[in-house]
Amino acid sequence: MGIQFKKHVDAAGFKIKIQNICTAIGGPIQVFVSIETPNFRKPHTGMWDKLVESENGSIEIEKSESFYVGDAAGRTKNNNRPKPDHSCVDRLFAMNLGLKFYTPEQFYFPNKSQIEEDFLLPKVNLF
């Protein structure tokens, strides 16, 4: 879930939304939010680096067993997708970390989304 710095976001409402999600999940969860620091915003890896370095209780993260699910996958418009994705930042974030990447459709409905979709990445990826 993204928060853009220049847009007004009700902080109290956002906290309640996160608390409700955590309650629904019912297990241990960590929430990281960056509203301003560019290095902590996707596709940069600053937030992940912070998690690994100091926020995970010395529990090592196995990248080979990790993956990232995101809807900003750079998917193009096609017969099954009337509008292209708004961004490819989630796919770039996973690439920058060397993680497997899935769209929500691929992750939650694997039998229905066997076909790989076309996607576009920026011509120059400085991140």
Tab-separated table of N, CA and C in Angstrom:
chain	number	residue	atom	x	y	z
A	1	MET	N	0.851	-1.155	0.000
A	1	MET	CA	0.000	0.000	0.000
A	1	MET	C	0.900	1.222	0.000
A	2	GLY	N	0.696	2.123	-0.898
A	2	GLY	CA	1.565	3.287	-1.010
A	2	GLY	C	0.964	4.528	-0.386
A	3	ILE	N	1.845	5.369	0.094
A	3	ILE	CA	1.446	6.677	0.606
A	3	ILE	C	2.322	7.692	-0.098
A	4	GLN	N	1.715	8.640	-0.738
A	4	GLN	CA	2.499	9.662	-1.407
A	4	GLN	C	2.585	10.879	-0.511
A	5	PHE	N	3.795	11.409	-0.373
A	5	PHE	CA	4.074	12.500	0.554
A	5	PHE	C	3.252	13.744	0.261
A	6	LYS	N	3.072	14.098	-0.970
A	6	LYS	CA	2.410	15.354	-1.302
A	6	LYS	C	0.887	15.257	-1.263
A	7	LYS	N	0.367	14.079	-1.113
A	7	LYS	CA	-1.079	13.914	-0.998
A	7	LYS	C	-1.443	13.850	0.481
A	8	HIS	N	-2.609	14.388	0.814
A	8	HIS	CA	-3.054	14.347	2.205
A	8	HIS	C	-3.487	12.929	2.564
A	9	VAL	N	-2.921	12.436	3.648
A	9	VAL	CA	-3.287	11.114	4.153
A	9	VAL	C	-3.657	11.274	5.616
A	10	ASP	N	-4.799	10.754	5.981
A	10	ASP	CA	-5.230	10.789	7.372
A	10	ASP	C	-4.425	9.752	8.152
A	11	ALA	N	-3.428	10.219	8.923
A	11	ALA	CA	-2.523	9.311	9.638
A	11	ALA	C	-3.281	8.403	10.602
A	12	ALA	N	-4.243	8.955	11.330
A	12	ALA	CA	-4.998	8.145	12.292
A	12	ALA	C	-5.797	7.061	11.567
A	13	GLY	N	-6.438	7.431	10.461
A	13	GLY	CA	-7.194	6.455	9.680
A	13	GLY	C	-6.301	5.378	9.094
A	14	PHE	N	-5.115	5.773	8.650
A	14	PHE	CA	-4.166	4.810	8.097
A	14	PHE	C	-3.723	3.821	9.170
A	15	LYS	N	-3.439	4.317	10.371
A	15	LYS	CA	-3.024	3.434	11.475
A	15	LYS	C	-4.125	2.428	11.815
A	16	ILE	N	-5.359	2.896	11.838
A	16	ILE	CA	-6.485	1.995	12.124
A	16	ILE	C	-6.596	0.931	11.031
A	17	LYS	N	-6.432	1.340	9.774
A	17	LYS	CA	-6.488	0.390	8.662
A	17	LYS	C	-5.416	-0.683	8.824
A	18	ILE	N	-4.201	-0.274	9.165
A	18	ILE	CA	-3.098	-1.221	9.357
A	18	ILE	C	-3.392	-2.138	10.542
A	19	GLN	N	-3.905	-1.587	11.647
A	19	GLN	CA	-4.244	-2.410	12.811
A	19	GLN	C	-5.305	-3.450	12.449
A	20	ASN	N	-6.290	-3.053	11.655
A	20	ASN	CA	-7.336	-3.993	11.234
A	20	ASN	C	-6.766	-5.110	10.361
A	21	ILE	N	-5.849	-4.762	9.472
A	21	ILE	CA	-5.206	-5.776	8.628
A	21	ILE	C	-4.413	-6.745	9.495
A	22	CYS	N	-3.651	-6.208	10.449
A	22	CYS	CA	-2.848	-7.059	11.341
A	22	CYS	C	-3.736	-7.990	12.154
A	23	THR	N	-4.857	-7.473	12.638
A	23	THR	CA	-5.797	-8.297	13.397
A	23	THR	C	-6.364	-9.410	12.514
A	24	ALA	N	-6.715	-9.072	11.287
A	24	ALA	CA	-7.275	-10.071	10.370
A	24	ALA	C	-6.260	-11.160	10.041
A	25	ILE	N	-4.996	-10.782	9.898
A	25	ILE	CA	-3.952	-11.768	9.598
A	25	ILE	C	-3.741	-12.685	10.790
A	26	GLY	N	-3.741	-12.108	11.982
A	26	GLY	CA	-3.684	-12.907	13.197
A	26	GLY	C	-2.335	-13.487	13.552
A	27	GLY	N	-1.309	-13.123	12.876
A	27	GLY	CA	0.036	-13.621	13.180
A	27	GLY	C	1.006	-12.468	13.300
A	28	PRO	N	2.259	-12.786	13.543
A	28	PRO	CA	3.246	-11.711	13.663
A	28	PRO	C	3.422	-10.985	12.326
A	29	ILE	N	3.488	-9.680	12.405
A	29	ILE	CA	3.633	-8.861	11.202
A	29	ILE	C	4.397	-7.592	11.557
A	30	GLN	N	5.188	-7.130	10.633
A	30	GLN	CA	5.880	-5.856	10.785
A	30	GLN	C	5.394	-4.933	9.680
A	31	VAL	N	5.190	-3.672	10.010
A	31	VAL	CA	4.737	-2.689	9.035
A	31	VAL	C	5.781	-1.588	8.956
A	32	PHE	N	6.248	-1.309	7.757
A	32	PHE	CA	7.204	-0.236	7.510
A	32	PHE	C	6.543	0.763	6.569
A	33	VAL	N	6.613	2.040	6.916
A	33	VAL	CA	6.011	3.086	6.098
A	33	VAL	C	7.040	4.180	5.879
A	34	SER	N	7.229	4.569	4.648
A	34	SER	CA	8.112	5.684	4.322
A	34	SER	C	7.310	6.708	3.547
A	35	ILE	N	7.281	7.929	4.053
A	35	ILE	CA	6.525	8.964	3.357
A	35	ILE	C	7.428	9.977	2.667
A	36	GLU	N	8.713	9.922	2.942
A	36	GLU	CA	9.539	11.002	2.429
A	36	GLU	C	10.923	10.573	1.968
A	37	THR	N	11.597	9.722	2.693
A	37	THR	CA	12.984	9.385	2.405
A	37	THR	C	13.076	8.585	1.111
A	38	PRO	N	13.667	9.157	0.050
A	38	PRO	CA	13.706	8.455	-1.241
A	38	PRO	C	14.354	7.072	-1.172
A	39	ASN	N	15.405	6.913	-0.391
A	39	ASN	CA	16.084	5.620	-0.315
A	39	ASN	C	15.192	4.533	0.290
A	40	PHE	N	14.151	4.926	1.011
A	40	PHE	CA	13.245	3.961	1.623
A	40	PHE	C	12.017	3.681	0.757
A	41	ARG	N	11.919	4.323	-0.382
A	41	ARG	CA	10.769	4.107	-1.265
A	41	ARG	C	11.158	3.183	-2.408
A	42	LYS	N	10.218	2.336	-2.824
A	42	LYS	CA	10.488	1.425	-3.934
A	42	LYS	C	10.775	2.236	-5.197
A	43	PRO	N	11.644	1.803	-6.056
A	43	PRO	CA	12.329	0.524	-6.110
A	43	PRO	C	13.639	0.470	-5.328
A	44	HIS	N	13.960	1.548	-4.598
A	44	HIS	CA	15.153	1.514	-3.745
A	44	HIS	C	14.986	0.434	-2.681
A	45	THR	N	16.075	-0.031	-2.134
A	45	THR	CA	16.029	-1.150	-1.189
A	45	THR	C	16.275	-0.727	0.256
A	46	GLY	N	16.237	0.570	0.540
A	46	GLY	CA	16.545	1.056	1.883
A	46	GLY	C	15.681	0.462	2.981
A	47	MET	N	14.388	0.315	2.747
A	47	MET	CA	13.489	-0.232	3.767
A	47	MET	C	13.820	-1.702	4.018
A	48	TRP	N	14.085	-2.451	2.966
A	48	TRP	CA	14.496	-3.855	3.106
A	48	TRP	C	15.809	-3.924	3.869
A	49	ASP	N	16.758	-3.065	3.504
A	49	ASP	CA	18.057	-3.056	4.176
A	49	ASP	C	17.893	-2.789	5.668
A	50	LYS	N	17.012	-1.860	6.025
A	50	LYS	CA	16.729	-1.547	7.433
A	50	LYS	C	16.158	-2.775	8.140
A	51	LEU	N	15.231	-3.460	7.499
A	51	LEU	CA	14.654	-4.686	8.057
A	51	LEU	C	15.749	-5.702	8.344
A	52	VAL	N	16.593	-5.954	7.361
A	52	VAL	CA	17.638	-6.972	7.492
A	52	VAL	C	18.661	-6.586	8.556
A	53	GLU	N	19.064	-5.321	8.573
A	53	GLU	CA	20.142	-4.874	9.461
A	53	GLU	C	19.725	-4.754	10.921
A	54	SER	N	18.487	-4.293	11.184
A	54	SER	CA	18.193	-3.983	12.584
A	54	SER	C	16.761	-4.208	13.041
A	55	GLU	N	15.880	-4.639	12.188
A	55	GLU	CA	14.466	-4.691	12.571
A	55	GLU	C	13.852	-6.082	12.525
A	56	ASN	N	14.662	-7.114	12.447
A	56	ASN	CA	14.090	-8.455	12.321
A	56	ASN	C	14.532	-9.377	13.444
A	57	GLY	N	14.915	-8.806	14.579
A	57	GLY	CA	15.269	-9.618	15.739
A	57	GLY	C	16.382	-10.609	15.478
A	58	SER	N	17.348	-10.228	14.671
A	58	SER	CA	18.496	-11.088	14.325
A	58	SER	C	18.097	-12.361	13.576
A	59	ILE	N	16.877	-12.402	13.066
A	59	ILE	CA	16.439	-13.550	12.271
A	59	ILE	C	16.883	-13.317	10.833
A	60	GLU	N	17.676	-14.239	10.311
A	60	GLU	CA	18.187	-14.097	8.952
A	60	GLU	C	17.074	-14.378	7.941
A	61	ILE	N	17.041	-13.589	6.897
A	61	ILE	CA	16.050	-13.774	5.840
A	61	ILE	C	16.672	-14.593	4.719
A	62	GLU	N	16.016	-15.672	4.363
A	62	GLU	CA	16.476	-16.531	3.275
A	62	GLU	C	15.904	-16.000	1.962
A	63	LYS	N	16.717	-15.290	1.208
A	63	LYS	CA	16.226	-14.721	-0.048
A	63	LYS	C	15.746	-15.797	-1.020
A	64	SER	N	16.391	-16.949	-0.995
A	64	SER	CA	15.984	-18.012	-1.923
A	64	SER	C	14.581	-18.531	-1.602
A	65	GLU	N	14.109	-18.304	-0.378
A	65	GLU	CA	12.770	-18.735	0.034
A	65	GLU	C	11.787	-17.565	0.069
A	66	SER	N	12.264	-16.380	-0.281
A	66	SER	CA	11.441	-15.172	-0.216
A	66	SER	C	10.911	-14.803	-1.595
A	67	PHE	N	9.834	-14.024	-1.607
A	67	PHE	CA	9.254	-13.543	-2.856
A	67	PHE	C	8.532	-12.242	-2.572
A	68	TYR	N	8.170	-11.550	-3.629
A	68	TYR	CA	7.458	-10.279	-3.501
A	68	TYR	C	6.232	-10.319	-4.408
A	69	VAL	N	5.090	-9.903	-3.863
A	69	VAL	CA	3.847	-9.838	-4.629
A	69	VAL	C	3.475	-8.370	-4.779
A	70	GLY	N	3.283	-7.935	-6.013
A	70	GLY	CA	2.936	-6.539	-6.224
A	70	GLY	C	2.140	-6.325	-7.497
A	71	ASP	N	1.317	-5.285	-7.485
A	71	ASP	CA	0.486	-5.003	-8.655
A	71	ASP	C	1.108	-3.977	-9.592
A	72	ALA	N	2.162	-3.298	-9.164
A	72	ALA	CA	2.861	-2.355	-10.040
A	72	ALA	C	3.936	-3.139	-10.788
A	73	ALA	N	3.481	-3.882	-11.800
A	73	ALA	CA	4.346	-4.847	-12.480
A	73	ALA	C	4.723	-4.423	-13.892
A	74	GLY	N	4.283	-3.247	-14.314
A	74	GLY	CA	4.600	-2.782	-15.654
A	74	GLY	C	3.857	-3.516	-16.755
A	75	ARG	N	2.754	-4.189	-16.391
A	75	ARG	CA	2.010	-4.955	-17.390
A	75	ARG	C	1.354	-4.023	-18.411
A	76	THR	N	1.352	-4.452	-19.651
A	76	THR	CA	0.804	-3.641	-20.729
A	76	THR	C	-0.678	-3.942	-20.930
A	77	LYS	N	-1.333	-3.034	-21.621
A	77	LYS	CA	-2.740	-3.221	-21.984
A	77	LYS	C	-2.830	-4.365	-22.987
A	78	ASN	N	-3.820	-5.238	-22.798
A	78	ASN	CA	-4.044	-6.324	-23.756
A	78	ASN	C	-5.515	-6.735	-23.710
A	79	ASN	N	-5.857	-7.812	-24.380
A	79	ASN	CA	-7.259	-8.252	-24.429
A	79	ASN	C	-7.818	-8.588	-23.054
A	80	ASN	N	-6.987	-9.085	-22.152
A	80	ASN	CA	-7.433	-9.451	-20.807
A	80	ASN	C	-7.255	-8.317	-19.803
A	81	ARG	N	-6.488	-7.317	-20.146
A	81	ARG	CA	-6.185	-6.206	-19.240
A	81	ARG	C	-6.523	-4.902	-19.960
A	82	PRO	N	-7.665	-4.285	-19.622
A	82	PRO	CA	-8.093	-3.085	-20.347
A	82	PRO	C	-7.202	-1.863	-20.114
A	83	LYS	N	-6.510	-1.830	-18.979
A	83	LYS	CA	-5.622	-0.703	-18.692
A	83	LYS	C	-4.247	-1.235	-18.303
A	84	PRO	N	-3.192	-0.525	-18.683
A	84	PRO	CA	-1.858	-0.957	-18.256
A	84	PRO	C	-1.653	-0.655	-16.777
A	85	ASP	N	-0.678	-1.299	-16.164
A	85	ASP	CA	-0.329	-0.988	-14.776
A	85	ASP	C	0.143	0.455	-14.677
A	86	HIS	N	-0.081	1.063	-13.536
A	86	HIS	CA	0.303	2.455	-13.319
A	86	HIS	C	1.808	2.634	-13.189
A	87	SER	N	2.526	1.533	-12.949
A	87	SER	CA	3.961	1.610	-12.690
A	87	SER	C	4.560	0.214	-12.811
A	88	CYS	N	5.876	0.150	-12.750
A	88	CYS	CA	6.561	-1.151	-12.689
A	88	CYS	C	7.438	-1.219	-11.441
A	89	VAL	N	7.168	-0.338	-10.468
A	89	VAL	CA	8.047	-0.190	-9.309
A	89	VAL	C	8.116	-1.450	-8.447
A	90	ASP	N	7.043	-2.213	-8.342
A	90	ASP	CA	7.081	-3.445	-7.542
A	90	ASP	C	7.985	-4.491	-8.191
A	91	ARG	N	7.867	-4.633	-9.501
A	91	ARG	CA	8.722	-5.579	-10.219
A	91	ARG	C	10.190	-5.157	-10.104
A	92	LEU	N	10.468	-3.853	-10.238
A	92	LEU	CA	11.843	-3.355	-10.118
A	92	LEU	C	12.395	-3.580	-8.713
A	93	PHE	N	11.553	-3.378	-7.701
A	93	PHE	CA	11.967	-3.603	-6.314
A	93	PHE	C	12.408	-5.053	-6.122
A	94	ALA	N	11.599	-5.984	-6.593
A	94	ALA	CA	11.954	-7.405	-6.487
A	94	ALA	C	13.233	-7.706	-7.257
A	95	MET	N	13.367	-7.131	-8.440
A	95	MET	CA	14.579	-7.340	-9.231
A	95	MET	C	15.807	-6.800	-8.500
A	96	ASN	N	15.681	-5.610	-7.913
A	96	ASN	CA	16.811	-5.007	-7.197
A	96	ASN	C	17.242	-5.844	-6.004
A	97	LEU	N	16.307	-6.589	-5.424
A	97	LEU	CA	16.625	-7.441	-4.276
A	97	LEU	C	16.956	-8.875	-4.678
A	98	GLY	N	16.739	-9.218	-5.915
A	98	GLY	CA	16.970	-10.593	-6.353
A	98	GLY	C	15.914	-11.553	-5.839
A	99	LEU	N	14.676	-11.060	-5.679
A	99	LEU	CA	13.571	-11.890	-5.189
A	99	LEU	C	12.693	-12.353	-6.343
A	100	LYS	N	12.059	-13.507	-6.175
A	100	LYS	CA	11.036	-13.947	-7.118
A	100	LYS	C	9.892	-12.941	-7.055
A	101	PHE	N	9.261	-12.697	-8.184
A	101	PHE	CA	8.176	-11.720	-8.249
A	101	PHE	C	6.916	-12.368	-8.799
A	102	TYR	N	5.789	-12.038	-8.174
A	102	TYR	CA	4.479	-12.496	-8.632
A	102	TYR	C	3.519	-11.315	-8.650
A	103	THR	N	2.626	-11.296	-9.621
A	103	THR	CA	1.508	-10.366	-9.559
A	103	THR	C	0.480	-10.975	-8.596
A	104	PRO	N	-0.462	-10.182	-8.095
A	104	PRO	CA	-1.488	-10.763	-7.216
A	104	PRO	C	-2.250	-11.911	-7.888
A	105	GLU	N	-2.512	-11.772	-9.185
A	105	GLU	CA	-3.237	-12.830	-9.898
A	105	GLU	C	-2.421	-14.119	-9.938
A	106	GLN	N	-1.132	-14.003	-10.186
A	106	GLN	CA	-0.270	-15.190	-10.230
A	106	GLN	C	-0.167	-15.851	-8.860
A	107	PHE	N	-0.128	-15.040	-7.812
A	107	PHE	CA	0.057	-15.581	-6.472
A	107	PHE	C	-1.226	-16.185	-5.909
A	108	TYR	N	-2.333	-15.445	-6.013
A	108	TYR	CA	-3.578	-15.886	-5.385
A	108	TYR	C	-4.400	-16.837	-6.252
A	109	PHE	N	-4.206	-16.782	-7.560
A	109	PHE	CA	-4.967	-17.640	-8.477
A	109	PHE	C	-4.010	-18.323	-9.453
A	110	PRO	N	-3.102	-19.151	-8.962
A	110	PRO	CA	-2.063	-19.710	-9.836
A	110	PRO	C	-2.604	-20.565	-10.978
A	111	ASN	N	-3.715	-21.222	-10.803
A	111	ASN	CA	-4.264	-22.066	-11.874
A	111	ASN	C	-4.915	-21.253	-12.987
A	112	LYS	N	-5.374	-20.042	-12.645
A	112	LYS	CA	-6.052	-19.206	-13.634
A	112	LYS	C	-5.093	-18.275	-14.364
A	113	SER	N	-3.907	-18.081	-13.836
A	113	SER	CA	-2.996	-17.106	-14.447
A	113	SER	C	-1.666	-17.754	-14.811
A	114	GLN	N	-1.734	-18.821	-15.571
A	114	GLN	CA	-0.533	-19.535	-15.995
A	114	GLN	C	0.236	-18.771	-17.071
A	115	ILE	N	-0.469	-17.945	-17.837
A	115	ILE	CA	0.155	-17.255	-18.959
A	115	ILE	C	0.935	-16.047	-18.453
A	116	GLU	N	2.189	-15.951	-18.883
A	116	GLU	CA	3.007	-14.786	-18.552
A	116	GLU	C	2.481	-13.584	-19.328
A	117	GLU	N	2.363	-12.452	-18.663
A	117	GLU	CA	1.897	-11.244	-19.330
A	117	GLU	C	3.086	-10.399	-19.763
A	118	ASP	N	2.904	-9.680	-20.859
A	118	ASP	CA	3.938	-8.760	-21.306
A	118	ASP	C	4.044	-7.608	-20.322
A	119	PHE	N	5.261	-7.122	-20.141
A	119	PHE	CA	5.462	-5.965	-19.277
A	119	PHE	C	6.575	-5.108	-19.853
A	120	LEU	N	6.573	-3.842	-19.441
A	120	LEU	CA	7.588	-2.893	-19.872
A	120	LEU	C	8.351	-2.385	-18.665
A	121	LEU	N	9.655	-2.245	-18.826
A	121	LEU	CA	10.504	-1.645	-17.805
A	121	LEU	C	11.098	-0.369	-18.380
A	122	PRO	N	11.533	0.546	-17.526
A	122	PRO	CA	12.163	1.760	-18.048
A	122	PRO	C	13.386	1.407	-18.884
A	123	LYS	N	13.690	2.242	-19.853
A	123	LYS	CA	14.857	1.993	-20.695
A	123	LYS	C	16.142	2.075	-19.889
A	124	VAL	N	16.162	2.928	-18.860
A	124	VAL	CA	17.322	3.042	-17.981
A	124	VAL	C	16.835	2.858	-16.560
A	125	ASN	N	17.383	1.876	-15.848
A	125	ASN	CA	17.025	1.634	-14.458
A	125	ASN	C	18.193	2.073	-13.589
A	126	LEU	N	18.090	3.270	-13.030
A	126	LEU	CA	19.169	3.806	-12.208
A	126	LEU	C	19.114	3.315	-10.778
A	127	PHE	N	18.089	2.532	-10.449
A	127	PHE	CA	17.932	2.099	-9.078
A	127	PHE	C	18.492	0.727	-8.946
